[in-house]
């Protein structure tokens, strides 16, 4: 029986071309990936072990500061970088591969650490990619990723939809669907990772206007590559009207507009027999009431029955 491939939500050929085009300026606009990688580095620092071989998937140039570079040098014996775009890969400061995250080239159990600071949100089969990463990790290897969450660019979504509905009577999908915190924790568990965790980092960035925001998104290589995107370029009047709505709804007193970015962090471990295991229900040897120093009451007593 043949399993049907998941639908191609994203045009990854177009994504590669756009990242190729932004390769020369990506470092100037890469603040989200840099922030995500800083957070990942802090997490790596808290792990009481070193890693022999590591791979960093995506993220683009300019991720490491002197502090994060020193940290990785201390904690990781050897590591490489990668990007979907050959032009971006050529700008990276480590041994780098141009690869497709949907078809990872790593051998089974060949890595101790995989970090994906940005880019997995553009994969058509995220669960399948996570399974591949799990297979590439040695037992007890660690994986951490960051990707934009569901509240990212909520203001832009609302304003584009309102403007297009007003001008044409309908609205096309112009901003990609994004994962949430609980989605990522569940996906890691589904992919076979042990002890999956997820949390959110929310930031607000201010811009002079909607066109400055969109220029930043183009510089990041983060404009929409939805397969079902409208094929005809949107008329400028749409963005002018969206900009007016944006300024009416989401501007600060100084006239600058706010843009929300939500970074979902998720992490997990490749399974290993020595990892902590959850205890089976009913196996506790001490009462919770004793630990809390309170008197235990039955549900009937609480309800006054």
C-alpha positions in Angstrom: 0.0 0.0 0.0 1.4 3.4 -1.1 1.1 6.3 1.3 0.1 9.5 -0.4 2.5 12.4 -0.1 1.3 15.4 1.9 0.0 18.3 -0.2 2.6 20.8 -1.2 1.5 23.9 0.8 4.7 25.8 -0.1 6.6 26.3 -3.3 10.1 25.5 -2.2 11.7 26.3 -5.6 10.4 29.8 -5.2 11.6 29.9 -1.6 15.1 28.9 -2.8 15.1 31.7 -5.5 14.0 34.3 -3.0 16.7 33.3 -0.5 19.2 33.4 -3.3 18.1 36.9 -4.1 18.3 38.1 -0.5 21.6 36.4 0.2 23.7 39.6 0.0 21.5 41.6 2.4 20.1 38.8 4.6 22.5 39.4 7.5 21.1 43.0 7.8 17.5 41.7 8.3 18.2 38.5 10.1 17.3 39.6 13.7 14.7 37.0 14.3 17.0 34.1 13.5 19.8 35.7 15.5 17.5 36.1 18.5 16.4 32.5 18.2 20.0 31.3 18.0 21.0 33.3 21.0 18.2 31.6 23.0 19.3 28.2 21.7 22.9 28.8 22.7 21.7 29.6 26.3 19.9 26.3 26.4 22.9 24.4 25.1 25.0 26.1 27.8 22.7 24.7 30.5 23.1 21.1 29.3 25.7 19.3 31.5 27.5 17.5 28.6 29.4 18.2 25.4 28.6 17.3 21.9 30.9 15.7 19.3 29.2 16.5 16.0 26.5 19.0 15.3 24.6 20.5 12.4 22.8 23.8 12.2 19.9 23.8 9.7 19.0 27.1 8.2 19.1 30.5 10.0 21.3 32.3 7.5 24.4 34.5 8.1 25.4 36.4 11.2 23.9 34.1 13.8 26.9 33.9 16.1 28.2 36.6 18.4 31.6 36.3 20.1 29.8 34.9 23.1 27.8 32.2 21.3 30.8 31.3 19.1 32.9 30.8 22.3 30.1 28.7 23.8 29.8 26.4 20.8 33.6 26.0 20.6 33.6 24.9 24.2 30.5 22.6 24.0 30.7 21.2 20.4 33.8 19.5 18.9 32.7 20.0 15.2 29.7 21.6 13.6 28.5 22.5 10.1 25.9 24.9 8.8 23.4 24.6 5.9 20.8 26.4 3.9 18.2 25.7 1.2 19.8 28.4 -0.9 23.3 27.8 -2.3 23.9 31.5 -2.4 23.1 31.8 1.3 25.2 28.7 2.1 28.2 30.4 0.4 27.9 33.3 2.9 28.1 31.1 6.1 31.0 31.2 8.4 31.4 27.4 9.0 31.6 24.4 6.7 28.3 24.7 4.9 26.0 22.6 2.8 23.3 23.6 0.4 20.5 21.1 1.2 16.8 20.6 1.3 15.6 20.2 4.8 12.9 17.9 3.4 15.6 15.4 2.2 18.3 15.5 4.8 21.6 13.8 3.7 22.8 12.8 7.2 23.4 9.1 8.0 21.5 7.5 10.7 22.9 8.2 14.2 25.6 10.4 12.8 25.0 13.6 14.9 24.9 14.4 18.6 23.2 17.8 18.2 20.9 19.4 15.6 19.8 23.0 15.8 17.3 24.6 13.4 17.1 28.3 14.3 14.8 29.2 11.4 13.4 27.7 8.2 11.4 24.6 9.2 8.2 26.6 8.9 8.6 26.4 5.1 8.7 22.6 5.0 5.7 20.8 3.5 6.0 17.8 5.7 7.2 19.1 9.1 6.4 15.8 10.9 8.5 13.9 8.3 11.4 16.3 8.7 11.4 15.8 12.5 11.5 12.1 12.0 14.5 12.4 9.7 16.3 14.6 12.3 15.5 12.1 15.0 17.0 9.3 12.9 20.1 11.4 12.2 20.7 11.8 16.0 22.6 9.3 18.1 20.7 8.0 21.1 20.5 10.8 23.7 21.3 13.4 21.0 19.6 16.7 21.4 17.5 18.7 19.0 16.2 22.3 19.3 14.4 24.4 16.7 12.7 27.8 16.5 10.0 28.9 14.0 7.4 31.7 13.8 4.2 31.0 15.8 0.6 31.6 15.1 0.5 35.2 16.3 3.3 36.4 14.0 2.3 39.3 11.8 -1.2 39.2 13.1 -1.6 42.9 12.4 -0.5 42.6 8.8 -2.8 39.6 8.3 -5.8 41.6 9.6 -5.0 44.7 7.6 -4.4 42.9 4.3 -7.7 40.9 4.7 -9.7 44.0 5.6 -8.2 46.0 2.7 -8.8 43.3 0.1 -12.3 42.6 1.3 -13.1 46.2 1.1 -11.6 46.6 -2.4 -12.6 43.3 -4.1 -15.2 41.7 -1.9 -13.0 38.8 -1.0 -9.6 38.0 0.5 -6.8 35.7 -0.7 -4.3 33.9 1.5 -1.2 36.1 1.6 0.4 35.1 4.9 1.4 31.5 5.7 -0.3 29.4 8.4 2.0 28.9 11.4 2.4 26.4 14.2 1.6 27.0 17.9 3.4 25.9 21.0 1.3 22.9 21.7 1.4 21.9 18.1 5.2 21.7 18.2 5.4 19.7 21.5 2.9 17.2 20.0 4.8 17.0 16.7 8.1 16.3 18.5 6.4 13.5 20.5 4.8 12.1 17.4 8.3 12.1 15.7 9.6 9.9 18.5 11.5 12.5 20.6 11.7 12.0 24.3 11.0 14.7 26.9 9.7 17.3 24.3 9.2 20.8 25.5 8.0 24.0 23.8 7.7 27.7 24.8 7.2 31.1 23.2 9.2 34.3 22.9 7.0 37.3 21.8 8.5 40.5 20.5 7.1 43.7 19.0 9.0 45.5 16.3 8.1 49.0 15.2 8.3 50.3 11.6 7.7 53.7 10.0 4.9 52.2 7.8 3.7 49.0 6.1 6.2 49.3 3.3 9.1 49.3 5.7 7.8 46.2 7.3 7.4 44.5 3.9 10.9 45.5 2.9 12.2 43.8 6.0 10.3 40.7 5.2 11.7 40.6 1.7 15.2 41.1 3.1 14.7 38.1 5.4 13.5 36.0 2.4 10.2 35.6 4.3 7.6 36.7 1.9 4.8 34.3 1.1 5.6 31.2 -1.1 2.2 29.6 -0.7 1.5 27.2 -3.6 -2.1 28.6 -3.8 -1.0 32.2 -3.6 -2.6 34.6 -6.2 -0.6 34.4 -9.4 -1.2 38.0 -10.4 0.8 40.6 -8.5 -1.4 42.6 -6.1 -2.2 46.1 -7.1 -0.3 48.8 -5.2 -3.7 50.2 -4.1 -4.2 47.1 -2.0 -1.0 47.8 0.0 -1.7 51.5 0.2 -5.2 50.8 1.7 -3.8 48.1 4.0 -1.2 50.7 5.2 -3.9 53.1 6.0 -5.8 50.5 8.0 -2.6 49.5 9.7 -1.9 53.1 10.8 -5.5 53.5 12.1 -5.5 50.3 14.1 -1.9 49.6 15.2 0.1 52.9 15.3 1.7 54.3 18.4 1.3 58.0 19.2 4.5 58.8 17.3 2.9 57.4 14.1 5.1 54.2 13.9 3.3 50.9 13.5 3.7 47.7 15.6 4.4 44.3 14.2 4.2 41.2 16.4 6.6 38.3 16.0 6.2 35.1 18.0 9.1 32.7 18.1 8.1 29.2 19.1 11.0 27.2 20.6 10.8 23.5 20.8 13.3 20.8 21.9 13.6 17.1 22.5 16.0 14.2 22.9 16.6 11.2 20.7 15.5 8.2 22.9 18.0 6.4 25.1 17.4 3.7 27.7 19.0 5.7 30.5 16.7 8.7 30.1 14.1 9.4 32.8 10.8 7.6 32.3 7.4 8.7 33.5 6.1 6.5 36.3 3.0 4.4 35.7 -0.3 5.7 37.2 -0.8 4.6 40.8 2.9 3.9 41.5 3.4 6.9 43.9 4.7 5.9 47.4 3.9 9.3 49.1 0.7 11.3 49.3 0.6 14.7 47.7 -1.2 16.1 50.8 1.7 15.1 53.0 4.2 16.8 50.7 2.1 20.0 50.7 1.4 19.8 54.4 -2.4 20.0 54.0 -5.3 17.8 55.1 -6.6 15.5 52.4 -10.3 15.6 51.7 -12.5 13.5 49.4 -14.5 15.0 46.6 -17.6 14.5 48.5 -16.3 16.5 51.5 -15.3 19.3 49.2 -18.8 19.5 47.7 -20.4 19.5 51.1 -22.0 16.2 50.8 
